């Protein structure tokens, strides 16, 4: 199979723009949690602190076709286009420099945002007294194109417009999404099968609908405090803390990347996601598949580290014995951006490899005794100048699915 | 395509039958699932007063057998069709590898799958809004104070993969896709890709749609995409007919079992419905909803090229055929461009003429029909195309056509610039599955 290179990353997180902003924040012990959700002027505290995007001005593109399309785009689409453009710039991809038919996009994003709910709430109030039949009321009162806005692969079409990619557009989400790692694994397969030579995987984690958060909290409690020692692996951790982010990762067949003189950020050596009867089995199966597919000798581990009592334990039990290397995780700093959590960690792991650094886990001073046999990075970054390979583990918070990704440092490998 | 990938099991629950056998029966008989939509008041909508939903008696049978606590109707349908396909394949795993699972579940909208669900959803949403408005903190308090009984569909994630993993006693490599109405074919392509790359020897593909509620009808009506037919509902979906006015929203589920020929032989399976050929995939950004002829041509040409076939090798086309003015015209013109004079004698089938449009699920159930077309040499009629539109230039039949079929082209296109085309062919080294032989009499 062809070597696959990561050649471009676009990332917008609560820490700012780019993976460096997140790593700097992790190294400096900064976090971004506030007890607000969506509407930042809300009068009442939200029970679960979230790390939200303080997005810079991300104007909708201008030019042929873009003006007319704005009305079909929701917040997710805006952010997806923004990170796609960042990734294109980072990958030094310009129109005409690549075969558009051999380039494709995959969107990793949940189908849900809260955009429509206030509108439906108002309509629901109207319906109680309005003489119009409900279908007609919706036809006349729901803004045009709302249905199209909610389609994940519609976001992919915008990404294809922004990138010029015309080979394929697909969204992958839900139970198979696994924090975007499902999309990354699919992207690898598209390249390995020869269908495409490059894929941009784009993911947006927008604020989840409130009703969803309530349902998630009932199943596995969300964190209610973002204070010291409430973070991942902490003795007093009490649930995952939501976060929002948008990320785009460009991967290319190494020969195609070399042909156009692309920047080689890292090698994507292996990536698999598995659904199973339980999380432990899913993790173990994914790990077995990855170690079977690539030479697996990681020097560091970016763990999912949800901050959930049960999931952190399950993750460490499944992988701890096999991975006796320094461990970190991002969710104590930028929260858990469910749909794209794995993609974010891949981006951060690549940046960490470039720097030779493994940052400490946020909101963690005292490690849970059940986990203290692991070498979890606490307080200060770990210098790993000679680190060549990192493993990233990802768990879906809602179903029994897990993903394992292996990346190698640029320069730590050669391609043909 | 390196390995030979076979379709060895099929399952379907549709408006015209509770299993694949009755579905195939209906296709050959041209028996329609269209009915006036009486479950909700659609007065005032400019279009879309006809639906094609699974009849209540079939729903009850399926629920009795496959439903479970807190299981959404979409999951129940998937389970029913997947289990039928596994049973049909007499699947016995003779591999240590995981199993592939690719599926496309069309989200029903912000409620469950049924109009009554939606009415209740709007009532509760309105009640909540009147009491607490849209402030997130207030909404949390409110939801915690009541029994939060949203239908299972609203979470849009399910235990479906876990259940399949338990049934097969194997971890799964899963792919849940959205490629709008091309999603079914796309799911099949991604399952086949898992097999081609050697990651699995067996894969299951499923597509399901159940979304006939006020919200979906109103939104498609905004797009003017739905039928404006006022005559016999059975003729509401009229692909390639001069009188076509739009699509009919459908409800269905389909599943297929794919496996390598080598695995099939290893477990003693000597027959299959069809072999997957190559496929063509593409995206364009010209328009959000309208198809482009050149893109349709492109994916058909790519499917042929990857199958090492020429247009002359194709015996029939199973069209996307939505019954909208534009789609059928574009597809017809593209087919004529690719196949030329062959279009004058090559019959085209259009399953949506009897089932309506099930988005991604249509891709899977229509591949089932394509596979049976290949295995049984029977091209289903398009009984609603009684006044063919010469602009489309497509030959259809009002009765089943019995002929040797070695290769079929299956097309699916969708919103968001989605295009997919796939070849299915007669398996080289396998016998025909005798399950449907009664129809050869």
Short mmCIF file of C-alpha atoms in Angstrom, two decimals, chain B residues 9 12 18 29 38 61 76 103 116 121 125 191 207 213 228 239 242 256 259 267 317 334 344 347 353 409 439:
data_model
loop_
_atom_site.label_atom_id
_atom_site.label_comp_id
_atom_site.label_asym_id
_atom_site.label_seq_id
_atom_site.Cartn_x
_atom_site.Cartn_y
_atom_site.Cartn_z
CA UNK B 9 -27.99 -12.44 0.57
CA UNK B 12 -36.04 -5.77 2.11
CA UNK B 18 -42.48 -7.28 3.86
CA UNK B 29 -46.21 -7.06 -11.42
CA UNK B 38 -54.22 10.51 4.97
CA UNK B 61 -45.54 -7.87 11.64
CA UNK B 76 -36.25 -1.93 13.65
CA UNK B 103 -25.14 1.76 6.12
CA UNK B 116 -48.09 11.49 15.17
CA UNK B 121 -42.83 16.82 19.13
CA UNK B 125 -41.48 22.03 21.77
CA UNK B 191 -18.33 -1.96 1.83
CA UNK B 207 -30.13 1.46 3.87
CA UNK B 213 -43.99 13.50 8.57
CA UNK B 228 -48.56 17.28 -8.00
CA UNK B 239 -40.37 8.27 -14.26
CA UNK B 242 -44.37 13.14 -20.20
CA UNK B 256 -27.39 -7.08 1.15
CA UNK B 259 -18.62 -11.57 0.32
CA UNK B 267 -18.13 -22.06 3.23
CA UNK B 317 -30.16 0.19 -16.89
CA UNK B 334 -26.84 11.27 -20.33
CA UNK B 344 -33.57 2.44 -28.85
CA UNK B 347 -34.98 -1.48 -21.70
CA UNK B 353 -42.32 4.05 -10.18
CA UNK B 409 -25.87 -0.26 -14.80
CA UNK B 439 -40.94 -16.28 -10.88
#
